[in-house]
Tab-separated table of C-alpha atoms and ligand atoms in Angstrom:
chain	number	residue	atom	x	y	z
A	1	MET	CA	73.634	92.406	197.576
A	2	VAL	CA	72.685	94.702	194.886
A	3	SER	CA	73.600	92.511	191.839
A	4	PHE	CA	70.562	94.823	188.990
A	5	HIS	CA	72.042	98.125	187.997
A	6	PRO	CA	71.255	100.992	185.523
A	7	ASP	CA	72.798	100.515	182.427
A	8	ALA	CA	74.911	102.573	180.402
A	9	LYS	CA	72.413	104.656	178.982
A	10	PHE	CA	70.356	105.736	182.051
A	11	LEU	CA	73.776	106.533	183.905
A	12	THR	CA	75.136	108.955	180.861
A	13	ASP	CA	71.908	110.267	180.591
A	14	PHE	CA	71.267	111.063	184.547
A	15	ALA	CA	74.995	112.094	184.748
A	16	ALA	CA	74.813	114.904	181.942
A	17	GLY	CA	71.845	115.974	183.286
A	18	ASN	CA	69.317	114.720	180.486
A	19	LEU	CA	67.090	112.126	182.084
A	20	PRO	CA	63.079	113.010	182.370
A	21	LEU	CA	62.593	113.796	186.172
A	22	SER	CA	60.566	109.880	186.641
A	23	GLU	CA	63.290	107.672	185.580
A	24	ALA	CA	65.939	110.112	187.463
A	25	ILE	CA	64.236	109.676	190.457
A	26	CYS	CA	64.521	105.906	189.785
A	27	VAL	CA	68.247	106.699	189.325
A	28	ALA	CA	69.231	108.288	192.484
A	29	ALA	CA	67.229	106.115	194.452
A	30	HIS	CA	69.467	102.960	193.082
A	31	LEU	CA	72.668	104.731	193.963
A	32	GLU	CA	71.592	105.567	197.488
A	33	PHE	CA	72.145	101.395	197.687
A	34	CYS	CA	74.749	100.990	194.973
A	35	SER	CA	78.358	102.639	195.506
A	36	LYS	CA	79.296	100.914	192.431
A	37	CYS	CA	76.546	102.822	190.392
A	38	ARG	CA	77.924	105.823	191.855
A	39	SER	CA	81.467	106.189	191.112
A	40	HIS	CA	79.984	105.576	187.971
A	41	VAL	CA	78.714	108.405	188.324
A	42	GLN	CA	81.224	110.477	189.653
A	43	GLN	CA	83.248	109.741	187.264
A	44	LEU	CA	80.894	110.134	184.116
A	45	SER	CA	80.915	113.430	185.844
A	46	ASP	CA	84.374	114.373	185.498
A	47	LEU	CA	83.715	113.380	182.176
A	48	GLY	CA	81.607	116.722	181.768
A	49	ALA	CA	83.716	119.008	183.368
A	50	GLN	CA	86.056	117.836	181.186
A	51	LEU	CA	84.352	118.051	177.831
A	52	MET	CA	83.314	121.682	179.150
A	53	ALA	CA	87.047	122.520	180.225
A	54	ARG	CA	87.436	121.912	176.457
A	55	LEU	CA	84.911	124.772	175.461
A	56	GLU	CA	85.420	127.727	173.572
A	57	PRO	CA	85.602	130.735	176.590
A	58	GLN	CA	82.770	132.973	176.171
A	59	LEU	CA	83.080	136.394	177.361
A	60	ALA	CA	80.203	138.274	178.948
A	61	ALA	CA	78.982	140.732	176.721
A	62	ALA	CA	81.554	143.349	174.498
A	63	ASP	CA	80.176	146.148	176.017
A	64	SER	CA	80.537	144.565	179.784
A	65	ASP	CA	83.277	145.059	181.814
A	66	ASP	CA	84.756	141.702	184.147
A	67	ARG	CA	85.266	143.864	187.390
A	68	GLN	CA	82.353	146.086	187.333
A	69	ALA	CA	80.514	142.808	186.627
A	70	PHE	CA	82.060	141.019	189.271
A	71	GLU	CA	81.623	143.651	191.791
A	72	GLN	CA	77.986	143.301	190.877
A	73	LEU	CA	78.048	139.775	191.560
A	74	MET	CA	79.564	140.683	195.005
A	75	GLN	CA	76.927	143.166	196.228
A	76	ARG	CA	74.365	140.845	195.375
A	77	ILE	CA	75.958	137.919	197.308
A	78	ASP	CA	75.987	140.281	199.986
A	79	ALA	CA	72.549	141.298	199.987
A	80	ALA	CA	71.370	138.077	200.472
A	81	ASP	CA	73.927	137.310	202.370
A	82	THR	CA	71.604	137.226	205.815
A	83	ASP	CA	68.718	135.762	203.998
A	84	THR	CA	71.311	132.507	203.090
A	85	ALA	CA	72.500	132.133	206.929
A	86	VAL	CA	69.259	131.658	207.742
A	87	THR	CA	67.853	129.304	205.129
A	88	SER	CA	71.062	127.438	205.340
A	89	ALA	CA	70.732	126.531	209.312
A	90	ALA	CA	67.020	125.646	208.846
A	91	THR	CA	68.173	123.018	205.578
A	92	THR	CA	71.182	121.568	207.731
A	93	ILE	CA	68.258	121.350	210.663
A	94	SER	CA	65.561	119.558	208.877
A	95	ALA	CA	68.248	116.804	206.311
A	96	GLY	CA	69.379	115.836	210.181
A	97	ALA	CA	66.135	114.795	211.284
A	98	ALA	CA	65.377	113.041	207.947
A	99	ARG	CA	68.428	111.100	208.352
A	100	GLY	CA	67.581	110.441	212.155
A	101	SER	CA	66.331	106.876	212.966
A	102	SER	CA	62.780	107.705	213.726
A	103	ALA	CA	61.966	109.630	211.040
A	104	ASN	CA	63.000	107.419	208.626
A	105	PRO	CA	62.533	103.350	209.794
A	106	LEU	CA	62.940	101.809	206.242
A	107	GLY	CA	66.186	103.386	205.416
A	108	LEU	CA	64.137	104.976	202.503
A	109	PRO	CA	66.149	106.619	199.761
A	110	ARG	CA	66.384	111.045	200.084
A	111	VAL	CA	64.088	111.086	197.145
A	112	VAL	CA	61.867	108.885	198.667
A	113	GLN	CA	61.460	111.037	201.799
A	114	LYS	CA	60.911	113.796	200.153
A	115	LEU	CA	58.678	112.772	197.723
A	116	ALA	CA	56.610	110.385	200.785
A	117	ALA	CA	56.572	113.809	202.855
A	118	GLY	CA	54.877	112.474	206.260
A	119	GLY	CA	55.746	108.989	205.786
A	120	LEU	CA	54.617	106.486	203.944
A	121	GLN	CA	51.466	105.566	205.256
A	122	ASP	CA	49.945	109.628	204.545
A	123	LEU	CA	50.552	108.681	200.997
A	124	LYS	CA	46.863	107.813	198.692
A	125	TRP	CA	47.257	104.708	198.435
A	126	ALA	CA	44.653	102.773	196.394
A	127	GLN	CA	43.809	98.623	197.670
A	128	PHE	CA	44.123	95.951	194.662
A	129	GLY	CA	43.064	92.695	195.509
A	130	LYS	CA	44.301	91.312	198.568
A	131	SER	CA	48.071	91.635	198.363
A	132	LEU	CA	48.628	94.842	196.414
A	133	ARG	CA	48.225	98.508	197.045
A	134	ILE	CA	49.557	101.687	194.930
A	135	ALA	CA	50.204	105.172	196.043
A	136	PRO	CA	50.787	107.295	193.008
A	137	ILE	CA	53.213	109.802	193.463
A	138	ARG	CA	52.674	112.542	190.499
A	139	ILE	CA	55.201	115.001	190.197
A	140	GLY	CA	54.009	116.049	186.995
A	141	GLU	CA	55.371	114.427	184.003
A	142	LYS	CA	53.391	113.400	181.076
A	143	THR	CA	54.837	110.405	179.501
A	144	ARG	CA	55.449	108.352	182.745
A	145	GLU	CA	53.522	107.542	185.741
A	146	THR	CA	55.811	107.087	188.963
A	147	ALA	CA	54.300	105.166	191.705
A	148	ILE	CA	54.994	103.062	195.440
A	149	TYR	CA	53.658	99.656	195.522
A	150	ASP	CA	53.584	97.586	198.298
A	151	ILE	CA	53.274	93.944	198.001
A	152	ARG	CA	52.454	92.055	201.427
A	153	ALA	CA	54.565	89.584	201.968
A	154	GLY	CA	54.299	86.325	200.101
A	155	GLY	CA	51.619	88.237	197.970
A	156	ARG	CA	51.621	87.009	194.128
A	157	MET	CA	50.724	90.158	191.747
A	158	PRO	CA	48.729	89.494	188.342
A	159	GLU	CA	50.465	87.813	185.840
A	160	HIS	CA	50.682	91.810	183.739
A	161	GLU	CA	52.093	92.528	179.952
A	162	HIS	CA	53.203	96.436	180.099
A	163	ARG	CA	53.034	98.336	176.491
A	164	GLY	CA	55.819	100.626	177.826
A	165	GLU	CA	59.123	100.457	179.860
A	166	GLU	CA	58.429	99.773	183.417
A	167	ILE	CA	61.327	100.399	185.840
A	168	THR	CA	61.577	98.709	189.663
A	169	VAL	CA	63.944	100.078	192.273
A	170	LEU	CA	63.730	97.627	195.362
A	171	LEU	CA	63.412	99.315	198.695
A	172	LYS	CA	62.195	96.926	200.727
A	173	GLY	CA	61.939	93.554	200.897
A	174	SER	CA	62.406	90.932	198.076
A	175	PHE	CA	60.587	89.394	194.983
A	176	SER	CA	61.149	86.943	192.705
A	177	ASP	CA	59.983	86.230	188.939
A	178	ALA	CA	60.591	83.880	186.237
A	179	ASP	CA	64.022	85.438	185.413
A	180	GLY	CA	65.691	86.393	189.209
A	181	LYS	CA	65.349	87.563	192.209
A	182	TYR	CA	65.446	90.527	193.505
A	183	VAL	CA	66.750	92.736	196.626
A	184	LYS	CA	66.830	95.834	197.953
A	185	GLY	CA	68.562	98.581	195.305
A	186	ASP	CA	67.922	96.328	192.116
A	187	PHE	CA	67.257	98.379	189.102
A	188	VAL	CA	65.262	95.989	187.074
A	189	VAL	CA	63.649	96.848	183.835
A	190	ARG	CA	60.707	95.550	181.930
A	191	HIS	CA	60.661	96.441	178.203
A	192	ALA	CA	57.303	96.735	176.430
A	193	GLY	CA	55.474	93.554	175.760
A	194	GLU	CA	57.248	91.765	178.576
A	195	ARG	CA	55.089	90.001	180.945
A	196	HIS	CA	55.347	88.628	184.287
A	197	GLN	CA	54.007	88.094	187.691
A	198	PRO	CA	56.248	89.159	190.294
A	199	THR	CA	55.214	87.783	193.712
A	200	ALA	CA	56.920	88.871	197.503
A	201	THR	CA	58.899	86.844	199.570
A	202	LEU	CA	57.218	85.281	202.241
A	203	ASP	CA	59.318	86.846	205.251
A	204	THR	CA	58.332	90.727	204.733
A	205	ASP	CA	56.455	92.484	202.833
A	206	CYS	CA	57.925	94.129	199.174
A	207	ILE	CA	57.840	97.754	199.113
A	208	CYS	CA	58.980	99.014	195.442
A	209	LEU	CA	60.237	102.175	193.870
A	210	VAL	CA	57.994	102.136	189.726
A	211	SER	CA	58.640	104.019	186.910
A	212	LEU	CA	55.794	103.167	183.926
A	213	GLU	CA	55.962	104.747	180.719
A	214	GLN	CA	52.946	105.356	179.036
A	215	PRO	CA	51.033	104.603	176.123
A	216	VAL	CA	50.015	107.338	173.671
A	217	LYS	CA	46.178	106.961	173.789
A	218	PRO	CA	44.758	109.690	176.330
A	219	SER	CA	43.663	107.662	179.129
A	220	SER	CA	42.630	108.905	183.451
A	221	PHE	CA	45.315	108.870	185.598
A	222	TRP	CA	43.811	105.818	187.884
A	223	TYR	CA	43.200	103.988	184.501
A	224	ARG	CA	46.824	104.129	183.046
A	225	LEU	CA	48.485	103.620	185.990
A	226	LEU	CA	46.364	100.057	186.948
A	227	GLU	CA	45.880	99.350	184.025
A	228	PRO	CA	47.993	96.061	183.341
A	229	PHE	CA	45.878	95.084	186.585
A	230	VAL	CA	43.056	95.831	184.753
A	231	ASN	CA	43.477	94.325	181.940
A	232	TYR	CA	44.575	90.717	183.763
A	233	ARG	CA	41.051	90.802	185.166
A	234	LEU	CA	39.611	91.737	182.354
A	235	SER	CA	40.662	88.705	180.453
A	236	GLY	CA	40.215	86.567	183.740
A	237	LEU	CA	36.722	87.492	183.525
A	238	SER	CA	36.252	86.416	179.432
A	239	ASN	CA	37.712	83.053	179.967
B	1	MET	CA	102.648	101.520	187.855
B	2	ASP	CA	105.286	99.535	189.526
B	3	ASN	CA	104.558	101.245	192.396
B	4	LYS	CA	101.250	102.531	192.801
B	5	ASP	CA	100.967	100.171	196.143
B	6	ASP	CA	103.342	102.765	197.535
B	7	MET	CA	101.051	105.503	196.953
B	8	GLU	CA	98.299	103.774	198.121
B	9	THR	CA	100.226	104.105	201.307
B	10	ALA	CA	101.389	107.555	201.035
B	11	VAL	CA	98.152	109.035	200.190
B	12	SER	CA	96.155	107.033	203.326
B	13	VAL	CA	98.559	108.467	205.773
B	14	HIS	CA	97.382	111.809	204.809
B	15	PRO	CA	94.176	112.132	203.356
B	16	GLY	CA	94.136	115.677	203.199
B	17	ARG	CA	96.409	115.376	200.026
B	18	SER	CA	94.959	114.203	196.863
B	19	ALA	CA	96.895	111.933	194.293
B	20	THR	CA	97.413	114.810	192.163
B	21	PRO	CA	97.065	118.312	192.775
B	22	ASP	CA	94.266	120.197	191.622
B	23	PRO	CA	95.628	124.841	191.766
B	24	TRP	CA	92.157	125.889	192.454
B	25	ALA	CA	90.734	124.226	195.709
B	26	GLU	CA	92.930	126.074	197.437
B	27	ASN	CA	90.866	129.345	196.227
B	28	VAL	CA	87.423	126.933	197.605
B	29	ARG	CA	89.425	126.620	200.358
B	30	ARG	CA	89.934	130.327	201.623
B	31	VAL	CA	86.592	131.148	200.023
B	32	ALA	CA	85.309	128.339	202.883
B	33	GLU	CA	87.020	129.233	205.821
B	34	THR	CA	87.926	133.166	205.793
B	35	ARG	CA	85.569	134.612	202.442
B	36	ASP	CA	88.473	135.634	201.059
B	37	ARG	CA	87.380	137.718	198.041
B	38	ALA	CA	90.692	137.248	196.258
B	39	ALA	CA	89.996	134.242	195.638
B	40	PHE	CA	87.080	134.020	194.427
B	41	GLN	CA	87.689	136.519	192.131
B	42	GLU	CA	90.670	134.299	190.854
B	43	LEU	CA	87.482	131.535	190.524
B	44	TYR	CA	85.662	133.756	188.739
B	45	LYS	CA	87.981	134.813	186.105
B	46	HIS	CA	88.893	131.329	185.321
B	47	PHE	CA	85.824	129.539	185.582
B	48	THR	CA	82.794	131.992	184.322
B	49	PRO	CA	84.004	132.150	180.293
B	50	MET	CA	83.230	127.842	180.965
B	51	ILE	CA	80.154	128.154	182.560
B	52	ARG	CA	78.906	130.134	180.210
B	53	ALA	CA	79.663	128.493	177.204
B	54	PHE	CA	78.315	125.107	179.091
B	55	LEU	CA	75.058	127.063	179.888
B	56	LEU	CA	74.910	129.098	176.699
B	57	LYS	CA	75.204	125.134	174.686
B	58	SER	CA	72.908	123.452	177.052
B	59	MET	CA	70.369	125.914	177.892
B	60	GLY	CA	69.319	125.414	174.026
B	61	ALA	CA	66.662	126.941	172.354
B	62	GLY	CA	64.505	127.671	175.502
B	63	ALA	CA	66.622	130.255	176.403
B	64	ASN	CA	67.793	133.520	175.440
B	65	ARG	CA	71.490	135.184	176.450
B	66	SER	CA	70.331	137.287	178.803
B	67	GLU	CA	69.341	134.181	180.880
B	68	ALA	CA	72.062	132.157	179.675
B	69	GLU	CA	74.082	135.390	181.406
B	70	GLU	CA	72.155	135.104	184.906
B	71	ILE	CA	71.615	131.446	185.336
B	72	THR	CA	75.627	131.968	185.005
B	73	GLN	CA	75.523	134.421	188.066
B	74	GLU	CA	73.474	131.783	189.758
B	75	VAL	CA	75.864	128.930	189.802
B	76	LEU	CA	78.270	131.766	191.177
B	77	ILE	CA	76.373	133.037	194.005
B	78	LYS	CA	76.100	128.944	194.927
B	79	VAL	CA	80.196	128.454	194.694
B	80	TRP	CA	80.287	131.287	196.958
B	81	ASN	CA	77.661	129.658	199.368
B	82	LYS	CA	78.273	125.724	199.304
B	83	ALA	CA	82.512	126.202	199.326
B	84	ALA	CA	82.239	124.714	202.674
B	85	SER	CA	81.106	121.811	201.121
B	86	PHE	CA	83.624	121.024	198.502
B	87	ASN	CA	85.541	117.718	199.235
B	88	SER	CA	88.848	117.793	197.451
B	89	SER	CA	89.313	113.933	198.113
B	90	LYS	CA	86.163	113.843	196.527
B	91	ALA	CA	86.325	115.950	193.365
B	92	SER	CA	88.405	118.390	191.551
B	93	VAL	CA	86.933	122.046	191.623
B	94	ASN	CA	86.404	121.531	187.956
B	95	THR	CA	84.034	118.574	188.495
B	96	TRP	CA	82.241	120.405	191.253
B	97	ILE	CA	81.529	123.196	189.358
B	98	PHE	CA	80.507	121.782	186.472
B	99	THR	CA	78.173	119.498	188.615
B	100	ILE	CA	76.387	122.660	190.218
B	101	ALA	CA	76.047	124.012	186.516
B	102	ARG	CA	74.328	121.208	185.295
B	103	ASN	CA	71.910	121.052	188.383
B	104	THR	CA	71.452	125.120	188.168
B	105	ARG	CA	70.303	124.423	184.379
B	106	ILE	CA	67.771	121.406	185.221
B	107	ASP	CA	66.311	123.365	187.781
B	108	PHE	CA	66.685	126.488	185.203
B	109	ILE	CA	64.512	123.754	182.673
B	110	ARG	CA	61.877	122.832	185.227
B	111	ARG	CA	61.212	126.394	186.332
B	112	ASN	CA	59.247	126.753	183.342
B	113	GLU	CA	57.129	123.882	183.693
B	114	ARG	CA	53.935	123.874	185.723
B	115	ASN	CA	54.575	121.398	188.095
B	116	ASP	CA	53.168	120.752	191.939
B	117	ARG	CA	56.050	118.796	193.513
B	118	LYS	CA	57.702	120.298	196.602
B	119	ILE	CA	60.771	117.773	195.035
B	120	ASP	CA	64.230	120.010	194.659
B	121	ILE	CA	66.843	119.299	191.902
B	122	GLU	CA	69.557	118.249	194.890
B	123	ASP	CA	67.493	115.188	195.915
B	124	ILE	CA	67.870	113.899	193.158
B	125	TRP	CA	71.385	114.958	191.896
B	126	HIS	CA	72.901	115.397	195.176
B	127	GLU	CA	76.349	114.447	196.505
B	128	PRO	CA	76.303	111.255	198.588
B	129	ASP	CA	75.930	111.976	202.175
B	130	SER	CA	78.492	109.094	203.249
B	131	PRO	CA	82.579	109.516	202.243
B	132	GLU	CA	84.553	106.898	200.811
B	133	PRO	CA	87.690	107.717	201.044
B	134	LEU	CA	89.596	104.841	198.800
B	135	VAL	CA	86.900	104.635	196.949
B	136	ASP	CA	87.319	108.607	196.274
B	137	LEU	CA	90.808	108.616	195.254
B	138	GLN	CA	90.780	105.737	192.868
B	139	GLN	CA	87.947	108.311	191.709
B	140	ARG	CA	90.997	111.384	191.847
B	141	ARG	CA	93.278	109.437	190.089
B	142	ALA	CA	90.193	108.270	187.141
B	143	GLU	CA	89.626	111.799	186.540
B	144	GLN	CA	93.585	111.681	184.867
B	145	VAL	CA	92.818	108.840	182.665
B	146	ILE	CA	89.401	110.499	181.466
B	147	LYS	CA	91.594	114.174	181.120
B	148	GLN	CA	94.380	111.984	178.882
B	149	ALA	CA	92.178	109.602	177.090
B	150	ILE	CA	89.663	112.447	175.915
B	151	ALA	CA	92.157	113.640	173.827
B	152	THR	CA	92.344	110.460	172.097
B	153	LEU	CA	88.697	109.737	171.075
B	154	PRO	CA	87.906	109.795	167.551
B	155	ASP	CA	85.475	112.663	166.462
B	156	GLU	CA	82.417	110.827	166.168
B	157	GLN	CA	82.771	109.091	169.689
B	158	LEU	CA	83.744	112.940	170.547
B	159	GLN	CA	80.580	114.222	169.160
B	160	VAL	CA	78.385	112.297	170.689
B	161	LEU	CA	79.854	112.492	173.939
B	162	TYR	CA	79.500	116.477	173.647
B	163	LYS	CA	75.845	116.125	172.623
B	164	ALA	CA	75.252	113.976	175.378
B	165	PHE	CA	77.139	116.079	178.121
B	166	MET	CA	77.304	119.972	177.091
B	167	GLU	CA	74.136	120.505	174.459
B	168	GLY	CA	71.829	118.421	177.099
B	169	LYS	CA	70.331	115.556	174.605
B	170	SER	CA	69.184	112.307	175.849
B	171	HIS	CA	70.148	109.497	173.775
B	172	ASN	CA	67.395	109.087	172.030
B	173	GLU	CA	67.768	113.045	170.680
B	174	VAL	CA	70.991	112.291	169.940
B	175	ALA	CA	70.268	109.234	167.722
B	176	GLU	CA	67.344	111.263	166.502
B	177	GLU	CA	69.807	115.375	165.524
B	178	LEU	CA	72.289	112.944	163.661
B	179	SER	CA	70.026	110.626	161.780
B	180	LEU	CA	71.694	107.268	163.933
B	181	PRO	CA	69.942	104.433	165.358
B	182	LEU	CA	69.788	104.356	168.897
B	183	GLY	CA	71.892	101.738	169.034
B	184	THR	CA	74.924	103.253	167.066
B	185	VAL	CA	75.113	106.067	169.944
B	186	LYS	CA	74.514	103.813	172.588
B	187	SER	CA	77.659	101.707	171.634
B	188	ARG	CA	79.807	105.167	170.451
B	189	ILE	CA	79.305	105.791	173.758
B	190	ARG	CA	79.938	102.933	174.865
B	191	LEU	CA	83.308	102.762	173.277
B	192	ALA	CA	84.608	105.897	174.044
B	193	LEU	CA	83.681	105.026	178.495
B	194	ASN	CA	85.582	101.849	177.512
B	195	LYS	CA	88.267	103.794	176.692
B	196	MET	CA	88.762	106.297	179.803
B	197	GLN	CA	88.418	103.521	181.607
B	198	ILE	CA	84.618	104.348	183.108
B	199	LEU	CA	83.571	100.141	182.876
B	200	ILE	CA	80.295	100.362	183.266
B	201	ASP	CA	78.975	96.404	183.070
B	202	ARG	CA	75.992	96.550	180.783
C	1	ZN	ZN1	74.773	99.883	190.734
């Protein structure tokens, strides 16, 4: 049972369409596991619609005729109609394929399936120690890294500290740290400066979607992603 | 509130009927089923000035009037094309059109970014696949609560909601613009949401 949810700030920014992509992907993944948050997002969309209805209506520029504008719109629709029919048929087929059990054996959220087109095994994985591998997902955002983490059953990640906020959404399996146990669907936020040492449960691998806020200082892509672990290693060596 | 249970039973016997009538649902149904142009023109007349107002505000400095006009047309084309996917037990036409306009705006903003990703906005901001009939009916009632409560909100709460939803500003951006601590913006939004019975635990 999901028990860690995005807070009101995440859900409001999401429903208003203001949440940056990396975080929005994490919220969207959580929503597929959580009907409670889905209904909150729906209510927040109702709120957005009510606010829109209260705006002072804006008429088209004075020189354009409403009726003529409508005719032009219909001409555009008619011209595109044949294309649309073809496209929507194709979309239906691919959506159906994605939902089929053979294409999605892990029951991954739609957004993760899309990011990992071709399956998780086809992502570019980097092995880190025995238990952890990381596949970065480039979505063109500058202030956050997005990645999939795969922790082997029973695997223990090094204790680490983040210099920015970290969001983790559990997609499969479960893990625990000093603060609690987390299961599939949980949306866990760690703030800058918090230390933790996640451990996957013994019986199954743990797969997570992670969004990591980056410190301001520039560094290479891989270094930024692995920084928490690299720091651990260096400090381990010097001890 | 006395006959709430009766209402629940009555409504679930007729799943097609929503808790409150939506004057525009019939128009969307006619567009979906018979591609009814007159029904679409009524929707067009009512919603276009609203969509345009929303886009002019929310697309911000990144867009000029002609871009806002172009995106308005895109929203209307989607209303025509997606009419069959509209589910009147899940949302009102008002809410449905707002979500289409919101997604088209996000899409426009991202179109101007350089990025290589094959991810669509609709993969993130999408309608849930599985129908949840009971939840949906509660949802439709919740919409009436929101509509009534919004009129009673103090200006300072309405202002932050307006900036978030209509001007497309995140909590952080609203805080910066109003020179308020982030915590104050958060708590104003929380108070407003509570009044509208949007009860988010954290
Ligand atoms: Zn939730």
